[in-house]
PDB file of C-alpha atoms in Angstrom:
ATOM      1  CA  MET A   1     109.254  87.288  81.175  1.00 36.00           C
ATOM      2  CA  GLY A   2     105.875  87.566  82.869  1.00 39.00           C
ATOM      3  CA  GLY A   3     105.808  86.292  86.405  1.00 39.00           C
ATOM      4  CA  ARG A   4     109.361  87.231  87.338  1.00 38.00           C
ATOM      5  CA  ARG A   5     109.786  89.465  90.278  1.00 38.00           C
ATOM      6  CA  GLY A   6     110.596  93.111  90.102  1.00 39.00           C
ATOM      7  CA  TRP A   7     110.606  96.034  92.473  1.00 38.00           C
ATOM      8  CA  ILE A   8     110.793  99.770  92.268  1.00 40.00           C
ATOM      9  CA  ARG A   9     113.935 101.232  93.757  1.00 39.00           C
ATOM     10  CA  ARG A  10     113.434 102.866  97.133  1.00 37.00           C
ATOM     11  CA  ARG A  11     113.710 106.558  96.473  1.00 36.00           C
ATOM     12  CA  ARG A  12     112.386 109.673  98.155  1.00 38.00           C
ATOM     13  CA  CYS A  13     109.811 110.075  95.448  1.00 43.00           C
ATOM     14  CA  GLY A  14     106.734 110.626  97.590  1.00 48.00           C
ATOM     15  CA  ARG A  15     106.158 114.039  96.032  1.00 53.00           C
ATOM     16  CA  ARG A  16     107.179 113.090  92.497  1.00 54.00           C
ATOM     17  CA  ALA A  17     104.612 114.254  89.950  1.00 62.00           C
ATOM     18  CA  PRO A  18     102.185 111.491  88.895  1.00 61.00           C
ATOM     19  CA  SER A  19     103.191 112.017  85.274  1.00 63.00           C
ATOM     20  CA  ASP A  20     106.753 110.993  86.184  1.00 77.00           C
ATOM     21  CA  ARG A  21     105.737 107.630  87.628  1.00 79.00           C
ATOM     22  CA  ARG A  22     105.330 105.781  84.347  1.00 86.00           C
ATOM     23  CA  GLY A  23     108.829 106.804  83.318  1.00 86.00           C
ATOM     24  CA  GLN A  24     110.202 105.681  86.673  1.00 86.00           C
ATOM     25  CA  VAL A  25     108.466 102.308  86.455  1.00 89.00           C
ATOM     26  CA  GLU A  26     109.552 101.789  82.852  1.00 89.00           C
ATOM     27  CA  GLU A  27     113.152 102.626  83.787  1.00 91.00           C
ATOM     28  CA  ASN A  28     113.031 100.046  86.583  1.00 87.00           C
ATOM     29  CA  LEU A  29     111.624  97.465  84.167  1.00 90.00           C
ATOM     30  CA  ARG A  30     114.401  98.191  81.686  1.00 89.00           C
ATOM     31  CA  GLN A  31     117.120  97.909  84.341  1.00 92.00           C
ATOM     32  CA  LEU A  32     115.669  94.696  85.758  1.00 91.00           C
ATOM     33  CA  GLY A  33     114.865  93.086  82.419  1.00 93.00           C
ATOM     34  CA  ARG A  34     111.226  92.526  83.402  1.00 92.00           C
ATOM     35  CA  ASP A  35     107.890  93.171  81.766  1.00 92.00           C
ATOM     36  CA  HIS A  36     106.139  94.009  85.055  1.00 94.00           C
ATOM     37  CA  LEU A  37     106.884  94.724  88.704  1.00 95.00           C
ATOM     38  CA  ASP A  38     105.248  92.411  91.224  1.00 95.00           C
ATOM     39  CA  VAL A  39     104.786  95.064  93.924  1.00 94.00           C
ATOM     40  CA  VAL A  40     105.277  98.819  93.905  1.00 94.00           C
ATOM     41  CA  ASN A  41     104.981 100.806  97.125  1.00 95.00           C
ATOM     42  CA  LEU A  42     104.104 104.477  97.112  1.00 96.00           C
ATOM     43  CA  ARG A  43     106.260 106.119  99.766  1.00 94.00           C
ATOM     44  CA  VAL A  44     104.310 108.917 101.394  1.00 95.00           C
ATOM     45  CA  LEU A  45     105.880 112.028 102.881  1.00 91.00           C
ATOM     46  CA  GLY A  46     103.507 113.983 105.089  1.00 91.00           C
ATOM     47  CA  THR A  47      99.781 113.762 105.655  1.00 91.00           C
ATOM     48  CA  ASP A  48      98.436 115.221 102.396  1.00 94.00           C
ATOM     49  CA  SER A  49      96.044 113.311 100.163  1.00 96.00           C
ATOM     50  CA  ILE A  50      97.654 110.505  98.163  1.00 96.00           C
ATOM     51  CA  ALA A  51      94.737 110.055  95.751  1.00 96.00           C
ATOM     52  CA  GLU A  52      96.430 111.623  92.738  1.00 94.00           C
ATOM     53  CA  ARG A  53      99.756 109.831  93.190  1.00 93.00           C
ATOM     54  CA  PHE A  54      98.238 106.473  94.087  1.00 96.00           C
ATOM     55  CA  GLY A  55      95.786 106.829  91.213  1.00 96.00           C
ATOM     56  CA  ALA A  56      98.722 107.196  88.820  1.00 94.00           C
ATOM     57  CA  LEU A  57     100.137 103.877  90.066  1.00 95.00           C
ATOM     58  CA  ALA A  58      96.708 102.280  89.818  1.00 97.00           C
ATOM     59  CA  ARG A  59      96.580 103.215  86.144  1.00 95.00           C
ATOM     60  CA  LEU A  60      99.974 101.539  85.620  1.00 95.00           C
ATOM     61  CA  ARG A  61      98.547  98.476  87.356  1.00 96.00           C
ATOM     62  CA  ASP A  62      95.605  98.526  84.969  1.00 96.00           C
ATOM     63  CA  ALA A  63      98.090  98.748  82.095  1.00 95.00           C
ATOM     64  CA  GLY A  64      99.829  95.585  83.285  1.00 96.00           C
ATOM     65  CA  LEU A  65     103.132  97.209  84.276  1.00 95.00           C
ATOM     66  CA  ILE A  66     102.514  96.581  87.985  1.00 96.00           C
ATOM     67  CA  ARG A  67     100.845  93.545  89.533  1.00 96.00           C
ATOM     68  CA  HIS A  68     100.206  94.724  93.105  1.00 97.00           C
ATOM     69  CA  LEU A  69     100.278  98.048  94.964  1.00 98.00           C
ATOM     70  CA  GLY A  70     101.393  98.964  98.461  1.00 98.00           C
ATOM     71  CA  ILE A  71     101.898 102.137 100.462  1.00 98.00           C
ATOM     72  CA  SER A  72     104.689 103.153 102.829  1.00 97.00           C
ATOM     73  CA  ASN A  73     105.019 105.559 105.767  1.00 96.00           C
ATOM     74  CA  VAL A  74     101.269 106.081 105.974  1.00 97.00           C
ATOM     75  CA  THR A  75      98.315 106.597 108.294  1.00 97.00           C
ATOM     76  CA  PRO A  76      95.067 104.601 108.468  1.00 97.00           C
ATOM     77  CA  GLU A  77      93.437 107.461 106.592  1.00 97.00           C
ATOM     78  CA  HIS A  78      95.917 107.044 103.739  1.00 98.00           C
ATOM     79  CA  LEU A  79      95.113 103.333 103.574  1.00 98.00           C
ATOM     80  CA  ALA A  80      91.383 104.000 103.357  1.00 98.00           C
ATOM     81  CA  GLU A  81      91.972 106.608 100.651  1.00 98.00           C
ATOM     82  CA  ALA A  82      94.129 104.227  98.621  1.00 98.00           C
ATOM     83  CA  GLN A  83      91.715 101.300  98.983  1.00 98.00           C
ATOM     84  CA  ALA A  84      88.960 103.417  97.505  1.00 98.00           C
ATOM     85  CA  ILE A  85      91.063 103.617  94.324  1.00 98.00           C
ATOM     86  CA  ALA A  86      92.661 100.154  94.015  1.00 98.00           C
ATOM     87  CA  PRO A  87      93.465  97.106  96.181  1.00 98.00           C
ATOM     88  CA  VAL A  88      96.366  97.546  98.597  1.00 98.00           C
ATOM     89  CA  VAL A  89      98.385  94.412  99.406  1.00 98.00           C
ATOM     90  CA  CYS A  90     100.809  95.831 101.961  1.00 98.00           C
ATOM     91  CA  VAL A  91     101.598  98.702 104.286  1.00 98.00           C
ATOM     92  CA  GLN A  92     105.257  99.447 105.045  1.00 97.00           C
ATOM     93  CA  ASN A  93     105.644 101.481 108.233  1.00 96.00           C
ATOM     94  CA  GLN A  94     108.271 102.029 110.888  1.00 94.00           C
ATOM     95  CA  TYR A  95     107.513  99.622 113.737  1.00 95.00           C
ATOM     96  CA  GLY A  96     109.248  97.420 116.294  1.00 94.00           C
ATOM     97  CA  ILE A  97     109.682  96.946 120.031  1.00 94.00           C
ATOM     98  CA  GLY A  98     109.365 100.434 121.470  1.00 92.00           C
ATOM     99  CA  VAL A  99     109.037 101.933 117.997  1.00 92.00           C
ATOM    100  CA  ARG A 100     105.692 103.532 117.117  1.00 93.00           C
ATOM    101  CA  PRO A 101     103.476 101.651 119.608  1.00 95.00           C
ATOM    102  CA  GLU A 102     100.659 103.927 118.461  1.00 96.00           C
ATOM    103  CA  TYR A 103     100.565 101.773 115.314  1.00 96.00           C
ATOM    104  CA  ASP A 104      99.419  98.695 117.266  1.00 97.00           C
ATOM    105  CA  GLU A 105      95.777  99.203 116.298  1.00 98.00           C
ATOM    106  CA  PHE A 106      96.722 100.031 112.700  1.00 98.00           C
ATOM    107  CA  LEU A 107      98.672  96.763 112.528  1.00 98.00           C
ATOM    108  CA  ARG A 108      95.651  94.828 113.788  1.00 98.00           C
ATOM    109  CA  ALA A 109      93.325  96.615 111.384  1.00 98.00           C
ATOM    110  CA  CYS A 110      95.554  95.702 108.440  1.00 98.00           C
ATOM    111  CA  GLY A 111      95.286  92.039 109.414  1.00 98.00           C
ATOM    112  CA  GLU A 112      91.506  92.254 109.580  1.00 97.00           C
ATOM    113  CA  GLN A 113      91.473  93.730 106.082  1.00 97.00           C
ATOM    114  CA  GLY A 114      93.836  91.149 104.602  1.00 97.00           C
ATOM    115  CA  VAL A 115      96.635  93.699 104.146  1.00 98.00           C
ATOM    116  CA  ALA A 116     100.215  92.679 104.967  1.00 98.00           C
ATOM    117  CA  PHE A 117     101.933  94.907 107.517  1.00 98.00           C
ATOM    118  CA  VAL A 118     105.652  95.169 106.738  1.00 96.00           C
ATOM    119  CA  PRO A 119     107.669  97.003 109.404  1.00 95.00           C
ATOM    120  CA  PHE A 120     110.967  98.676 108.709  1.00 90.00           C
ATOM    121  CA  TYR A 121     113.417  99.357 111.564  1.00 82.00           C
ATOM    122  CA  ALA A 122     112.039  96.136 113.107  1.00 82.00           C
ATOM    123  CA  ILE A 123     115.492  95.258 114.457  1.00 81.00           C
ATOM    124  CA  ALA A 124     116.188  98.683 115.911  1.00 67.00           C
ATOM    125  CA  GLY A 125     115.319 100.332 119.178  1.00 57.00           C
ATOM    126  CA  THR A 126     113.824 103.758 119.602  1.00 50.00           C
ATOM    127  CA  ARG A 127     117.084 105.278 118.344  1.00 50.00           C
ATOM    128  CA  ARG A 128     116.913 102.976 115.287  1.00 49.00           C
ATOM    129  CA  GLU A 129     120.482 101.776 115.689  1.00 45.00           C
ATOM    130  CA  ALA A 130     120.140 100.188 119.145  1.00 46.00           C
ATOM    131  CA  GLY A 131     119.123  96.678 118.136  1.00 48.00           C
ATOM    132  CA  ALA A 132     121.643  96.425 115.339  1.00 50.00           C
ATOM    133  CA  SER A 133     124.537  97.709 117.450  1.00 48.00           C
ATOM    134  CA  GLY A 134     124.010  95.240 120.278  1.00 50.00           C
ATOM    135  CA  THR A 135     123.049  97.926 122.826  1.00 69.00           C
ATOM    136  CA  ASP A 136     119.651  96.829 124.058  1.00 86.00           C
ATOM    137  CA  SER A 137     117.300  96.646 127.003  1.00 91.00           C
ATOM    138  CA  ASP A 138     117.645  94.126 129.808  1.00 93.00           C
ATOM    139  CA  GLU A 139     114.297  92.567 128.826  1.00 95.00           C
ATOM    140  CA  VAL A 140     115.371  91.862 125.250  1.00 95.00           C
ATOM    141  CA  LEU A 141     118.788  90.593 126.334  1.00 95.00           C
ATOM    142  CA  ALA A 142     117.236  88.248 128.925  1.00 97.00           C
ATOM    143  CA  VAL A 143     114.990  86.670 126.292  1.00 97.00           C
ATOM    144  CA  ALA A 144     117.943  86.406 123.923  1.00 97.00           C
ATOM    145  CA  ARG A 145     120.029  84.562 126.535  1.00 97.00           C
ATOM    146  CA  ALA A 146     117.157  82.169 127.288  1.00 97.00           C
ATOM    147  CA  HIS A 147     116.992  81.147 123.620  1.00 97.00           C
ATOM    148  CA  GLY A 148     120.679  81.301 122.776  1.00 97.00           C
ATOM    149  CA  ALA A 149     119.787  84.020 120.286  1.00 96.00           C
ATOM    150  CA  SER A 150     120.799  87.594 119.579  1.00 94.00           C
ATOM    151  CA  ALA A 151     118.856  90.720 120.521  1.00 94.00           C
ATOM    152  CA  VAL A 152     118.255  91.318 116.814  1.00 93.00           C
ATOM    153  CA  GLN A 153     116.691  87.867 116.451  1.00 95.00           C
ATOM    154  CA  VAL A 154     114.444  88.471 119.460  1.00 96.00           C
ATOM    155  CA  ARG A 155     113.270  91.776 118.017  1.00 95.00           C
ATOM    156  CA  LEU A 156     112.491  90.118 114.697  1.00 95.00           C
ATOM    157  CA  ALA A 157     110.734  87.206 116.398  1.00 96.00           C
ATOM    158  CA  TRP A 158     108.579  89.561 118.486  1.00 97.00           C
ATOM    159  CA  THR A 159     107.641  91.497 115.353  1.00 96.00           C
ATOM    160  CA  LEU A 160     106.624  88.328 113.498  1.00 96.00           C
ATOM    161  CA  HIS A 161     104.585  87.196 116.518  1.00 96.00           C
ATOM    162  CA  ARG A 162     102.357  90.256 116.066  1.00 97.00           C
ATOM    163  CA  GLY A 163     100.296  88.381 113.488  1.00 97.00           C
ATOM    164  CA  PRO A 164     100.423  86.051 110.476  1.00 97.00           C
ATOM    165  CA  HIS A 165     100.076  89.091 108.202  1.00 98.00           C
ATOM    166  CA  VAL A 166     103.230  90.721 109.638  1.00 97.00           C
ATOM    167  CA  LEU A 167     106.500  90.517 107.722  1.00 93.00           C
ATOM    168  CA  ALA A 168     109.693  92.478 108.332  1.00 88.00           C
ATOM    169  CA  ILE A 169     112.437  94.332 106.472  1.00 86.00           C
ATOM    170  CA  PRO A 170     115.589  93.755 108.544  1.00 82.00           C
ATOM    171  CA  GLY A 171     117.892  94.661 105.674  1.00 77.00           C
ATOM    172  CA  THR A 172     121.528  93.546 105.552  1.00 80.00           C
ATOM    173  CA  GLY A 173     124.396  93.147 103.141  1.00 81.00           C
ATOM    174  CA  ASN A 174     126.083  90.565 105.350  1.00 87.00           C
ATOM    175  CA  PRO A 175     125.393  86.893 104.433  1.00 91.00           C
ATOM    176  CA  ASP A 176     125.857  85.766 108.055  1.00 91.00           C
ATOM    177  CA  HIS A 177     123.347  88.352 109.250  1.00 88.00           C
ATOM    178  CA  LEU A 178     120.940  87.171 106.563  1.00 88.00           C
ATOM    179  CA  VAL A 179     121.124  83.596 107.850  1.00 92.00           C
ATOM    180  CA  ALA A 180     120.557  84.807 111.426  1.00 91.00           C
ATOM    181  CA  ASN A 181     117.609  86.964 110.363  1.00 91.00           C
ATOM    182  CA  VAL A 182     115.955  84.043 108.586  1.00 91.00           C
ATOM    183  CA  ALA A 183     116.526  81.818 111.636  1.00 93.00           C
ATOM    184  CA  ALA A 184     114.652  84.341 113.787  1.00 94.00           C
ATOM    185  CA  GLY A 185     111.469  83.254 112.039  1.00 93.00           C
ATOM    186  CA  ALA A 186     111.704  79.889 113.815  1.00 94.00           C
ATOM    187  CA  LEU A 187     112.196  81.433 117.266  1.00 96.00           C
ATOM    188  CA  ARG A 188     109.160  80.700 119.461  1.00 96.00           C
ATOM    189  CA  LEU A 189     108.698  83.070 122.382  1.00 97.00           C
ATOM    190  CA  SER A 190     106.700  82.060 125.439  1.00 97.00           C
ATOM    191  CA  GLU A 191     103.585  83.901 126.575  1.00 97.00           C
ATOM    192  CA  ASP A 192     105.517  85.370 129.512  1.00 98.00           C
ATOM    193  CA  GLU A 193     108.322  86.529 127.218  1.00 98.00           C
ATOM    194  CA  LEU A 194     105.874  88.100 124.803  1.00 97.00           C
ATOM    195  CA  ALA A 195     104.083  89.838 127.672  1.00 97.00           C
ATOM    196  CA  ALA A 196     107.371  91.266 128.972  1.00 97.00           C
ATOM    197  CA  LEU A 197     108.357  92.495 125.510  1.00 97.00           C
ATOM    198  CA  ASP A 198     104.874  93.920 124.979  1.00 97.00           C
ATOM    199  CA  ARG A 199     105.247  95.966 128.173  1.00 96.00           C
ATOM    200  CA  LEU A 200     108.622  97.191 126.970  1.00 95.00           C
ATOM    201  CA  HIS A 201     107.075  98.103 123.632  1.00 95.00           C
ATOM    202  CA  ARG A 202     104.381 100.162 125.362  1.00 94.00           C
ATOM    203  CA  GLY A 203     106.878 101.819 127.689  1.00 93.00           C
ATOM    204  CA  GLU A 204     105.502 100.032 130.753  1.00 90.00           C
ATOM    205  CA  ALA A 205     108.556  97.946 131.604  1.00 65.00           C
TER     206      ALA A 205
END
């Protein structure tokens, strides 16, 4: 079954002992009917060193149970620490319009290093639920009206415009929302629209 996709379930396991990780990965493989997981992300809680925990995943990669490694909820220092142990293919961090603008430089640095930047809460405002609930800023709503799109689609489109290495995790259990989220990838924002949304993102609007 080599080559099929697998993933490790999102759990709050950032502080799980390294010795537990093999059992967790093997349990995921058993449940998914796979012989390896394509990507496993280490979710980090806090600012402590991740060397021991990431090293445990790197050993599972060496054993062939994992193909690629990523890290989630991290700082640039965590990325550098992880890269000294094994290649990192992606960083998953909270990011979106008005959400963690201090990560702008980190996002750019990931692109320069060939690391995918994968934001979560990309469709939400600063209160996380704003974009999804339809309550949004005038700037986002104006762009949405100009394109016949939703505020959620505009937020996703802006996120994807941040660079070719940027993906997104909108997350939905609704098939109609899934179709709309995919369609956001084809939304092309003008330079003026991007500039206005950038100012909103930085709190300058």
